[in-house]
């Protein structure tokens, strides 16, 4: 779901950045190579333009059926049949992602113009029914958000600051001789109303709607409405060394800890590329690291996007850098240190003195029990350097350099009996099924090296398969429908081609509904 929302957000942002990109452009020298590129092909760009124009066009002449009353200095006004006459698009609309900053997401909008008409009724005969035109120019909004994990490891989004500004306002009253002349004072009052009404609206109504939507998507992420001290959500400091009592994926507490501290820290590079004839490439840079602190000791390889297929609406192109940045940071924190005991439900069969499987410790080291009486056999596994995924020439290989030790354990006494260094190489296959990406692994080296090596490889391969068995979900919001997903390994990149379809009715209904709610404050 996170990947799907990321693609959606980038897709929406691309329409904002479209006017900034003119002609073929390359990444400026000195900028870090992107690890991921999202390419909106010609079909996607044209479809996006068409939908945006259709939605904007539908706003003209929008009828407001709501009736509400508002007392002003003992005068009760009733406004009916509010209609949006015209909308001037904002001159600036930016969504900025600022990793490792207190205000991690900043949304800025400036220059929005809105003209409305309405019939205003009062209890006075001279002003029984007035036709009022309200024109507001230069409406700006600055919204700052902060993301963090709560004590349960669920991501929270905090609205920290909301500021609004209105440059000018004008009110014309038809069929009367009254024309307000104090427009500056009026604009100031409207500005205060915008700040007093619009920001609380965002912090309450919008929060409720977004949380309702996230709940329907089975997401644990929530928007929080009010500021709460950071200490209330303080996380326990991460351990500098993790020696697992079992394989990590079989321990819910360990798995939850990994999910809590693993942060995808990616941001859009300064300018997208316009590629011929009219596709748009959006390069992203960043890494997957512990608590978003960075520290990956290498940079992404050069990414070649190439003319993969104009038949797809969009191509999601990734080198091996994102997964390798995560593996490197995990290795640096000693996450890949496993301790397998004979009581483990999946791997205990390999550690016992006698076994029904072809290979176990009792077969490889038959006299270990005699040499170390009263001890338990345990296998300690650790990576000697970071595991690495290499995508090259349309194939993916996984290298896992490790050291494996068989130990005789009694209480706190741990005696190494046999230690071996090994580097299994696995083939990685990517397939798509039911809007999920699955990774399948097979052994590249089929030669029987050594009995003990076969035992360890069996444990590692089974562990990886457990990690990959559920696949990677792409939960797409209801506004977008994914018709097909085609993963391919091309050159040094994983390319996922997407065929999508936008639900115009849902998008239009959402935009119209939000504008209807906002207009009650103007």
Short mmCIF file of C-alpha atoms in Angstrom, two decimals:
data_model
loop_
_atom_site.label_atom_id
_atom_site.label_comp_id
_atom_site.label_asym_id
_atom_site.label_seq_id
_atom_site.Cartn_x
_atom_site.Cartn_y
_atom_site.Cartn_z
CA UNK A 1 0.00 0.00 0.00
CA UNK A 2 2.82 2.37 0.86
CA UNK A 3 4.33 1.85 -2.55
CA UNK A 4 0.95 2.47 -4.18
CA UNK A 5 0.38 5.68 -2.22
CA UNK A 6 3.89 6.81 -3.07
CA UNK A 7 3.21 6.24 -6.78
CA UNK A 8 -0.10 8.10 -6.46
CA UNK A 9 1.50 11.04 -4.65
CA UNK A 10 4.32 11.27 -7.17
CA UNK A 11 1.82 11.05 -10.02
CA UNK A 12 -0.22 13.93 -8.61
CA UNK A 13 2.91 15.97 -7.94
CA UNK A 14 4.13 15.39 -11.47
CA UNK A 15 1.23 17.45 -12.84
CA UNK A 16 2.39 20.32 -10.62
CA UNK A 17 6.00 20.02 -11.74
CA UNK A 18 5.14 19.54 -15.40
CA UNK A 19 5.51 23.21 -16.32
CA UNK A 20 9.02 23.33 -14.84
CA UNK A 21 10.46 20.77 -17.24
CA UNK A 22 11.16 21.99 -20.75
CA UNK A 23 12.96 19.84 -23.30
CA UNK A 24 15.24 16.90 -22.66
CA UNK A 25 17.14 17.37 -19.42
CA UNK A 26 19.79 15.38 -17.65
CA UNK A 27 20.45 15.18 -13.95
CA UNK A 28 22.70 18.07 -13.02
CA UNK A 29 26.35 17.16 -12.31
CA UNK A 30 27.04 16.80 -8.61
CA UNK A 31 23.62 15.51 -7.70
CA UNK A 32 23.39 12.06 -6.26
CA UNK A 33 22.25 9.38 -8.68
CA UNK A 34 18.61 8.44 -8.33
CA UNK A 35 17.90 4.99 -7.01
CA UNK A 36 14.36 4.97 -8.40
CA UNK A 37 12.68 6.59 -11.40
CA UNK A 38 8.95 6.81 -11.99
CA UNK A 39 8.17 7.37 -15.64
CA UNK A 40 4.73 8.55 -16.72
CA UNK A 41 4.51 7.58 -20.37
CA UNK A 42 2.68 9.56 -23.06
CA UNK A 43 -0.58 7.69 -22.52
CA UNK A 44 -0.47 8.43 -18.80
CA UNK A 45 0.40 12.13 -19.24
CA UNK A 46 -2.38 12.68 -21.78
CA UNK A 47 -4.87 10.80 -19.59
CA UNK A 48 -3.85 12.83 -16.54
CA UNK A 49 -4.27 16.14 -18.41
CA UNK A 50 -7.67 15.06 -19.70
CA UNK A 51 -8.94 14.10 -16.25
CA UNK A 52 -7.68 17.33 -14.63
CA UNK A 53 -9.33 19.46 -17.32
CA UNK A 54 -12.59 17.53 -16.98
CA UNK A 55 -12.62 18.02 -13.20
CA UNK A 56 -11.78 21.73 -13.38
CA UNK A 57 -14.38 22.22 -16.09
CA UNK A 58 -17.04 20.59 -13.95
CA UNK A 59 -16.49 23.15 -11.17
CA UNK A 60 -17.78 26.05 -13.24
CA UNK A 61 -21.42 26.65 -12.41
CA UNK A 62 -21.34 24.33 -9.39
CA UNK A 63 -24.56 24.80 -7.41
CA UNK A 64 -24.40 24.84 -3.64
CA UNK A 65 -27.60 23.40 -2.20
CA UNK A 66 -26.59 23.89 1.42
CA UNK A 67 -28.44 26.55 3.41
CA UNK A 68 -26.74 28.02 6.45
CA UNK A 69 -27.15 31.03 8.70
CA UNK A 70 -24.55 33.24 10.32
CA UNK A 71 -25.28 36.08 12.82
CA UNK A 72 -23.37 39.33 12.22
CA UNK A 73 -23.90 42.16 14.75
CA UNK A 74 -27.49 41.26 15.57
CA UNK A 75 -28.21 40.85 11.87
CA UNK A 76 -29.11 37.33 10.81
CA UNK A 77 -28.15 36.52 7.26
CA UNK A 78 -29.33 33.52 5.27
CA UNK A 79 -27.29 32.59 2.22
CA UNK A 80 -28.79 30.30 -0.40
CA UNK A 81 -27.88 28.99 -3.85
CA UNK A 82 -24.20 29.75 -3.59
CA UNK A 83 -22.54 29.27 -6.94
CA UNK A 84 -18.86 29.21 -7.91
CA UNK A 85 -18.56 31.46 -10.96
CA UNK A 86 -14.85 31.06 -11.65
CA UNK A 87 -11.69 29.59 -10.19
CA UNK A 88 -8.23 31.01 -10.88
CA UNK A 89 -5.64 28.23 -10.48
CA UNK A 90 -2.93 28.91 -7.89
CA UNK A 91 0.29 30.43 -9.21
CA UNK A 92 2.25 28.13 -6.90
CA UNK A 93 1.47 24.73 -5.50
CA UNK A 94 4.34 22.75 -4.00
CA UNK A 95 4.54 19.61 -1.91
CA UNK A 96 8.00 19.39 -0.38
CA UNK A 97 9.38 16.38 1.40
CA UNK A 98 12.08 17.36 3.92
CA UNK A 99 13.64 14.20 5.43
CA UNK A 100 15.06 14.34 8.97
CA UNK A 101 13.47 17.72 9.66
CA UNK A 102 10.86 18.67 12.24
CA UNK A 103 8.56 19.84 9.45
CA UNK A 104 9.01 16.80 7.24
CA UNK A 105 6.28 17.66 4.76
CA UNK A 106 5.42 21.18 3.70
CA UNK A 107 2.46 22.05 1.48
CA UNK A 108 2.41 25.57 0.06
CA UNK A 109 -0.25 27.11 -2.13
CA UNK A 110 -0.32 30.71 -3.32
CA UNK A 111 -2.39 32.84 -5.68
CA UNK A 112 -5.71 30.98 -5.69
CA UNK A 113 -8.64 33.08 -6.88
CA UNK A 114 -12.29 32.30 -6.21
CA UNK A 115 -15.41 34.18 -7.31
CA UNK A 116 -18.83 33.19 -5.96
CA UNK A 117 -22.36 34.47 -6.18
CA UNK A 118 -25.22 33.95 -3.74
CA UNK A 119 -28.62 35.24 -2.74
CA UNK A 120 -28.50 36.75 0.76
CA UNK A 121 -31.75 37.27 2.64
CA UNK A 122 -32.27 39.47 5.71
CA UNK A 123 -35.23 40.51 7.85
CA UNK A 124 -35.03 44.09 6.49
CA UNK A 125 -37.28 45.06 3.61
CA UNK A 126 -34.62 47.10 1.78
CA UNK A 127 -32.28 44.14 1.85
CA UNK A 128 -34.81 41.36 1.62
CA UNK A 129 -33.04 39.54 -1.23
CA UNK A 130 -29.59 40.71 -2.27
CA UNK A 131 -27.57 39.18 -5.10
CA UNK A 132 -24.00 39.22 -3.77
CA UNK A 133 -20.82 38.59 -5.74
CA UNK A 134 -17.70 37.82 -3.70
CA UNK A 135 -14.27 37.81 -5.37
CA UNK A 136 -11.20 36.73 -3.44
CA UNK A 137 -7.73 36.96 -4.97
CA UNK A 138 -4.37 35.72 -3.76
CA UNK A 139 -5.54 33.10 -1.29
CA UNK A 140 -2.48 31.33 0.15
CA UNK A 141 -2.08 28.42 2.51
CA UNK A 142 0.98 27.02 4.27
CA UNK A 143 0.62 23.61 5.92
CA UNK A 144 3.44 21.85 7.76
CA UNK A 145 3.27 18.19 8.76
CA UNK A 146 5.49 15.92 10.84
CA UNK A 147 5.60 12.13 10.68
CA UNK A 148 6.74 9.83 13.47
CA UNK A 149 6.05 6.41 14.95
CA UNK A 150 3.92 5.97 18.06
CA UNK A 151 4.62 3.50 20.87
CA UNK A 152 3.01 0.74 18.81
CA UNK A 153 5.20 1.42 15.79
CA UNK A 154 2.35 2.91 13.71
CA UNK A 155 3.18 5.96 11.66
CA UNK A 156 1.42 9.15 12.75
CA UNK A 157 1.10 12.40 10.80
CA UNK A 158 0.88 15.56 12.89
CA UNK A 159 -0.44 18.86 11.52
CA UNK A 160 2.01 21.19 13.26
CA UNK A 161 1.33 24.53 11.61
CA UNK A 162 -1.39 26.02 9.44
CA UNK A 163 -1.20 29.59 8.13
CA UNK A 164 -3.46 31.34 5.62
CA UNK A 165 -3.35 34.69 3.85
CA UNK A 166 -5.67 36.63 1.55
CA UNK A 167 -4.26 39.42 -0.62
CA UNK A 168 -7.46 41.10 -1.80
CA UNK A 169 -11.25 40.75 -1.60
CA UNK A 170 -14.17 42.49 -3.24
CA UNK A 171 -17.94 42.32 -2.62
CA UNK A 172 -20.52 43.66 -5.06
CA UNK A 173 -24.21 43.84 -4.15
CA UNK A 174 -26.47 43.91 -7.20
CA UNK A 175 -29.81 45.78 -7.29
CA UNK A 176 -28.72 48.15 -4.51
CA UNK A 177 -26.72 51.35 -4.30
CA UNK A 178 -24.53 50.01 -1.52
CA UNK A 179 -20.96 49.32 -2.59
CA UNK A 180 -18.37 48.62 0.13
CA UNK A 181 -15.28 50.85 -0.09
CA UNK A 182 -13.18 49.50 2.77
CA UNK A 183 -11.90 46.47 0.81
CA UNK A 184 -8.55 46.36 2.65
CA UNK A 185 -10.29 46.12 6.00
CA UNK A 186 -12.68 43.59 4.52
CA UNK A 187 -9.75 41.52 3.21
CA UNK A 188 -8.19 41.59 6.67
CA UNK A 189 -11.40 40.32 8.25
CA UNK A 190 -11.72 37.60 5.64
CA UNK A 191 -8.09 36.63 6.20
CA UNK A 192 -8.73 36.20 9.90
CA UNK A 193 -11.81 34.16 9.07
CA UNK A 194 -9.74 31.98 6.76
CA UNK A 195 -7.15 31.35 9.47
CA UNK A 196 -9.77 30.86 12.18
CA UNK A 197 -12.10 28.66 10.14
CA UNK A 198 -10.12 27.03 7.35
CA UNK A 199 -7.24 25.71 9.47
CA UNK A 200 -9.52 24.16 12.14
CA UNK A 201 -11.51 22.66 9.28
CA UNK A 202 -8.36 21.00 7.96
CA UNK A 203 -7.39 19.87 11.46
CA UNK A 204 -10.77 18.28 12.16
CA UNK A 205 -12.99 17.49 9.19
CA UNK A 206 -10.14 16.62 6.84
CA UNK A 207 -8.45 14.53 9.52
CA UNK A 208 -11.64 12.55 10.04
CA UNK A 209 -12.11 11.95 6.33
CA UNK A 210 -8.48 10.89 5.77
CA UNK A 211 -8.51 8.54 8.76
CA UNK A 212 -11.77 7.03 7.53
CA UNK A 213 -10.17 6.48 4.15
CA UNK A 214 -6.99 5.00 5.67
CA UNK A 215 -9.11 2.68 7.79
CA UNK A 216 -10.89 1.41 4.71
CA UNK A 217 -7.46 0.68 3.21
CA UNK A 218 -6.53 -1.41 6.29
CA UNK A 219 -3.68 1.01 7.00
CA UNK A 220 -2.43 1.65 10.54
CA UNK A 221 -1.30 5.17 9.62
CA UNK A 222 -3.44 7.93 11.12
CA UNK A 223 -3.55 11.71 11.05
CA UNK A 224 -3.53 13.24 14.53
CA UNK A 225 -5.53 16.39 15.08
CA UNK A 226 -3.92 18.02 18.11
CA UNK A 227 -0.27 18.53 19.05
CA UNK A 228 1.05 16.09 21.62
CA UNK A 229 4.50 16.26 23.25
CA UNK A 230 7.17 14.19 21.57
CA UNK A 231 7.86 12.43 24.88
CA UNK A 232 4.44 10.82 24.71
CA UNK A 233 5.57 8.91 21.66
CA UNK A 234 9.21 8.36 22.62
CA UNK A 235 10.53 5.07 21.35
CA UNK A 236 12.89 2.82 23.25
CA UNK A 237 16.48 3.32 22.01
CA UNK A 238 17.39 0.68 19.44
CA UNK A 239 19.81 -2.01 20.51
CA UNK A 240 23.32 -1.68 19.09
CA UNK A 241 23.53 -5.46 18.72
CA UNK A 242 20.77 -7.96 18.16
CA UNK A 243 21.45 -11.64 18.82
CA UNK A 244 18.23 -13.34 17.94
CA UNK A 245 17.00 -16.34 19.90
CA UNK A 246 15.30 -17.50 16.74
CA UNK A 247 15.08 -16.54 13.09
CA UNK A 248 13.86 -12.94 12.97
CA UNK A 249 10.83 -13.51 10.79
CA UNK A 250 9.44 -16.11 13.20
CA UNK A 251 9.55 -13.73 16.17
CA UNK A 252 6.69 -11.17 16.06
CA UNK A 253 8.43 -8.83 18.51
CA UNK A 254 11.60 -8.73 16.43
CA UNK A 255 9.65 -8.35 13.20
CA UNK A 256 7.68 -5.45 14.73
CA UNK A 257 10.93 -3.79 15.84
CA UNK A 258 12.37 -4.05 12.33
CA UNK A 259 9.21 -2.57 10.82
CA UNK A 260 9.22 0.23 13.39
CA UNK A 261 12.78 1.37 12.75
CA UNK A 262 13.12 0.70 9.02
CA UNK A 263 12.48 4.02 7.26
CA UNK A 264 12.10 4.60 3.53
CA UNK A 265 13.66 8.05 3.09
CA UNK A 266 13.17 9.09 -0.53
CA UNK A 267 12.58 12.51 -2.04
CA UNK A 268 12.00 13.89 -5.52
CA UNK A 269 15.08 15.29 -7.24
CA UNK A 270 14.93 18.98 -8.27
CA UNK A 271 13.61 18.60 -11.81
CA UNK A 272 11.88 15.84 -13.73
CA UNK A 273 12.92 14.90 -17.26
CA UNK A 274 10.73 15.44 -20.27
CA UNK A 275 11.54 12.65 -22.70
CA UNK A 276 10.33 12.39 -26.23
CA UNK A 277 7.65 12.50 -27.36
CA UNK A 278 5.89 13.60 -24.17
CA UNK A 279 6.71 11.18 -21.38
CA UNK A 280 7.74 12.47 -17.96
CA UNK A 281 10.47 10.88 -15.85
CA UNK A 282 10.58 11.68 -12.13
CA UNK A 283 13.89 10.66 -10.49
CA UNK A 284 13.95 10.02 -6.75
CA UNK A 285 16.91 9.80 -4.42
CA UNK A 286 17.29 8.47 -0.92
CA UNK A 287 17.75 5.19 0.90
CA UNK A 288 16.22 2.71 3.31
CA UNK A 289 17.92 3.07 6.67
CA UNK A 290 17.49 2.61 10.42
CA UNK A 291 15.28 5.37 11.82
CA UNK A 292 15.89 7.33 8.59
CA UNK A 293 19.41 8.27 9.72
CA UNK A 294 21.08 7.31 6.44
CA UNK A 295 24.66 6.11 6.42
CA UNK A 296 24.63 3.81 3.37
CA UNK A 297 28.34 3.48 2.43
CA UNK A 298 27.78 3.49 -1.34
CA UNK A 299 25.76 5.40 -3.93
CA UNK A 300 23.25 4.15 -6.51
CA UNK A 301 24.58 2.94 -9.85
CA UNK A 302 23.76 4.92 -12.97
CA UNK A 303 20.21 4.12 -13.95
CA UNK A 304 19.28 3.64 -17.60
CA UNK A 305 15.60 4.23 -18.22
CA UNK A 306 15.54 3.60 -21.97
CA UNK A 307 12.42 3.30 -24.17
CA UNK A 308 11.01 0.25 -22.40
CA UNK A 309 7.42 0.23 -23.61
CA UNK A 310 5.07 2.96 -24.67
CA UNK A 311 2.17 0.54 -24.18
CA UNK A 312 2.23 1.01 -20.41
CA UNK A 313 0.69 3.97 -18.64
CA UNK A 314 3.65 4.15 -16.27
CA UNK A 315 6.94 2.38 -15.59
CA UNK A 316 8.38 2.07 -12.09
CA UNK A 317 12.15 1.65 -12.54
CA UNK A 318 14.45 0.72 -9.66
CA UNK A 319 18.08 -0.32 -9.44
CA UNK A 320 19.31 -2.69 -6.75
CA UNK A 321 20.18 0.33 -4.56
CA UNK A 322 17.01 0.58 -2.38
CA UNK A 323 17.17 -3.04 -1.20
CA UNK A 324 20.97 -2.96 -0.86
CA UNK A 325 20.82 0.22 1.25
CA UNK A 326 18.49 -1.62 3.64
CA UNK A 327 20.71 -4.73 3.72
CA UNK A 328 23.81 -2.61 4.39
CA UNK A 329 22.18 -0.76 7.28
CA UNK A 330 20.85 -4.02 8.72
CA UNK A 331 24.32 -5.55 8.56
CA UNK A 332 25.88 -2.52 10.26
CA UNK A 333 23.43 -2.91 13.14
CA UNK A 334 24.14 -6.65 13.36
CA UNK A 335 20.58 -7.57 12.51
CA UNK A 336 21.77 -10.60 10.55
CA UNK A 337 22.96 -12.52 13.61
CA UNK A 338 20.87 -15.63 14.12
CA UNK A 339 20.95 -18.25 16.83
CA UNK A 340 19.17 -21.48 15.98
CA UNK A 341 18.37 -23.97 18.76
CA UNK A 342 17.03 -27.52 18.60
CA UNK A 343 13.61 -26.30 19.80
CA UNK A 344 13.01 -24.08 16.79
CA UNK A 345 9.79 -25.23 15.03
CA UNK A 346 11.26 -24.98 11.54
CA UNK A 347 15.01 -25.36 11.86
CA UNK A 348 15.44 -27.40 15.04
CA UNK A 349 15.55 -30.59 12.94
CA UNK A 350 18.94 -29.53 11.54
CA UNK A 351 20.50 -28.99 14.98
CA UNK A 352 19.67 -32.29 16.74
CA UNK A 353 22.07 -35.19 17.35
CA UNK A 354 19.78 -37.58 15.48
CA UNK A 355 17.42 -36.70 12.69
CA UNK A 356 15.10 -38.01 10.04
CA UNK A 357 16.19 -35.39 7.49
CA UNK A 358 19.15 -36.18 5.21
CA UNK A 359 21.48 -33.75 6.96
CA UNK A 360 21.76 -32.60 10.57
CA UNK A 361 24.45 -31.95 13.18
CA UNK A 362 24.35 -35.58 14.33
CA UNK A 363 25.31 -36.74 10.84
CA UNK A 364 28.01 -34.13 10.20
CA UNK A 365 29.56 -34.23 13.72
CA UNK A 366 28.56 -37.60 15.21
CA UNK A 367 30.91 -37.36 18.23
CA UNK A 368 29.93 -33.84 19.41
CA UNK A 369 27.77 -35.30 22.20
CA UNK A 370 30.65 -37.44 23.49
CA UNK A 371 33.17 -34.60 23.43
CA UNK A 372 30.81 -32.15 25.14
CA UNK A 373 28.44 -34.12 27.39
CA UNK A 374 25.44 -32.31 28.86
CA UNK A 375 25.49 -29.57 26.21
CA UNK A 376 22.95 -28.49 23.59
CA UNK A 377 23.80 -28.05 19.92
CA UNK A 378 23.20 -24.57 18.52
CA UNK A 379 24.06 -22.89 15.24
CA UNK A 380 25.21 -19.26 15.19
CA UNK A 381 24.94 -17.45 11.85
CA UNK A 382 26.17 -13.94 11.06
CA UNK A 383 26.94 -12.02 7.90
CA UNK A 384 30.60 -11.10 7.44
CA UNK A 385 29.68 -8.27 5.09
CA UNK A 386 26.40 -6.84 3.86
CA UNK A 387 24.30 -9.17 1.69
CA UNK A 388 23.95 -7.81 -1.81
CA UNK A 389 21.44 -8.03 -4.64
CA UNK A 390 22.98 -7.51 -8.08
CA UNK A 391 20.79 -6.81 -11.11
CA UNK A 392 22.86 -7.16 -14.28
CA UNK A 393 22.10 -8.06 -17.88
CA UNK A 394 18.49 -8.84 -17.11
CA UNK A 395 19.21 -11.22 -14.21
CA UNK A 396 19.21 -10.84 -10.42
CA UNK A 397 21.65 -12.59 -8.09
CA UNK A 398 21.73 -12.56 -4.29
CA UNK A 399 25.12 -12.83 -2.52
CA UNK A 400 25.12 -13.68 1.20
CA UNK A 401 28.65 -13.72 2.70
CA UNK A 402 28.39 -15.32 6.12
CA UNK A 403 30.10 -17.16 8.91
CA UNK A 404 28.44 -20.17 10.47
CA UNK A 405 29.46 -21.80 13.75
CA UNK A 406 28.26 -24.96 15.45
CA UNK A 407 28.56 -24.50 19.20
CA UNK A 408 28.13 -26.66 22.27
CA UNK A 409 26.08 -24.59 24.71
CA UNK A 410 25.57 -25.17 28.43
CA UNK A 411 24.14 -22.28 30.40
CA UNK A 412 26.26 -19.23 29.58
CA UNK A 413 29.12 -21.34 28.29
CA UNK A 414 29.36 -21.31 24.48
CA UNK A 415 32.13 -23.43 22.94
CA UNK A 416 32.64 -23.23 19.13
CA UNK A 417 33.07 -26.71 17.67
CA UNK A 418 33.16 -25.94 13.95
CA UNK A 419 33.27 -22.63 12.08
CA UNK A 420 33.05 -22.18 8.34
CA UNK A 421 32.88 -19.15 6.03
CA UNK A 422 30.61 -19.39 3.01
CA UNK A 423 29.04 -17.24 0.31
CA UNK A 424 25.93 -18.81 -1.20
CA UNK A 425 24.68 -17.28 -4.43
CA UNK A 426 20.97 -17.38 -5.24
CA UNK A 427 18.95 -16.59 -8.34
CA UNK A 428 16.11 -14.10 -7.79
CA UNK A 429 13.00 -14.25 -9.98
CA UNK A 430 10.29 -11.54 -9.89
CA UNK A 431 6.72 -12.39 -10.90
CA UNK A 432 3.39 -10.57 -10.64
CA UNK A 433 0.12 -12.15 -9.55
CA UNK A 434 -3.13 -10.57 -8.36
CA UNK A 435 -1.61 -7.08 -8.04
CA UNK A 436 1.28 -8.44 -5.95
CA UNK A 437 4.96 -8.80 -6.71
CA UNK A 438 6.51 -12.10 -5.65
CA UNK A 439 10.20 -12.98 -5.46
CA UNK A 440 11.21 -16.60 -5.99
CA UNK A 441 14.70 -17.89 -5.24
CA UNK A 442 16.67 -20.87 -6.52
CA UNK A 443 20.21 -21.99 -5.93
CA UNK A 444 22.66 -20.83 -8.58
CA UNK A 445 25.35 -23.33 -7.57
CA UNK A 446 23.92 -26.85 -7.73
CA UNK A 447 27.18 -28.59 -6.79
CA UNK A 448 27.28 -30.41 -3.48
CA UNK A 449 30.08 -28.65 -1.63
CA UNK A 450 30.01 -30.00 1.87
CA UNK A 451 27.35 -31.59 4.03
CA UNK A 452 27.49 -28.84 6.64
CA UNK A 453 27.25 -26.17 3.94
CA UNK A 454 24.09 -27.86 2.63
CA UNK A 455 22.51 -27.69 6.09
CA UNK A 456 23.24 -23.98 6.42
CA UNK A 457 22.09 -23.20 2.92
CA UNK A 458 18.82 -25.01 3.64
CA UNK A 459 18.24 -22.82 6.70
CA UNK A 460 19.07 -19.58 4.86
CA UNK A 461 17.02 -20.40 1.78
CA UNK A 462 14.02 -21.46 3.85
CA UNK A 463 14.27 -18.24 5.85
CA UNK A 464 14.30 -16.10 2.71
CA UNK A 465 11.37 -18.01 1.28
CA UNK A 466 9.39 -17.38 4.45
CA UNK A 467 10.13 -13.68 4.09
CA UNK A 468 8.99 -13.61 0.48
CA UNK A 469 6.00 -15.93 0.65
CA UNK A 470 3.33 -13.21 1.04
CA UNK A 471 4.68 -11.01 -1.74
CA UNK A 472 4.63 -7.20 -1.95
CA UNK A 473 1.13 -5.76 -2.06
CA UNK A 474 0.12 -2.79 -4.20
CA UNK A 475 -3.05 -1.48 -2.57
CA UNK A 476 -4.20 1.16 -5.00
CA UNK A 477 -6.75 3.79 -3.83
CA UNK A 478 -10.20 3.56 -5.35
CA UNK A 479 -9.49 6.56 -7.58
CA UNK A 480 -7.05 4.45 -9.64
CA UNK A 481 -7.56 0.94 -10.98
CA UNK A 482 -4.56 -1.18 -11.96
CA UNK A 483 -5.47 -3.24 -15.00
CA UNK A 484 -2.18 -5.10 -15.27
CA UNK A 485 1.32 -5.22 -13.77
CA UNK A 486 4.35 -6.53 -15.69
CA UNK A 487 7.71 -6.89 -13.89
CA UNK A 488 10.89 -7.30 -15.93
CA UNK A 489 14.63 -7.24 -15.29
CA UNK A 490 16.22 -4.98 -17.92
CA UNK A 491 19.89 -4.07 -17.78
CA UNK A 492 20.66 -3.15 -14.18
CA UNK A 493 17.09 -2.32 -13.20
CA UNK A 494 13.80 -3.82 -12.11
CA UNK A 495 11.06 -2.37 -14.31
CA UNK A 496 7.40 -2.72 -13.29
CA UNK A 497 5.05 -1.65 -16.09
CA UNK A 498 1.62 -0.49 -14.94
CA UNK A 499 -1.60 -0.19 -16.90
CA UNK A 500 -3.93 2.05 -14.88
CA UNK A 501 -7.32 3.66 -15.25
CA UNK A 502 -8.54 6.75 -13.37
CA UNK A 503 -12.03 6.75 -11.88
CA UNK A 504 -13.26 10.17 -12.99
CA UNK A 505 -16.50 9.96 -11.05
CA UNK A 506 -14.77 9.33 -7.71
CA UNK A 507 -12.12 12.02 -8.29
CA UNK A 508 -14.70 14.60 -9.36
CA UNK A 509 -16.97 13.77 -6.43
CA UNK A 510 -14.08 14.15 -3.99
CA UNK A 511 -13.02 17.55 -5.41
CA UNK A 512 -16.57 18.89 -5.57
CA UNK A 513 -17.36 17.68 -2.06
CA UNK A 514 -14.25 19.31 -0.59
CA UNK A 515 -14.95 22.64 -2.32
CA UNK A 516 -18.55 22.53 -1.14
CA UNK A 517 -17.36 22.16 2.46
CA UNK A 518 -14.74 24.90 2.13
CA UNK A 519 -17.09 27.51 0.70
CA UNK A 520 -19.17 27.68 3.85
CA UNK A 521 -16.35 29.71 5.45
CA UNK A 522 -16.19 32.40 2.79
#
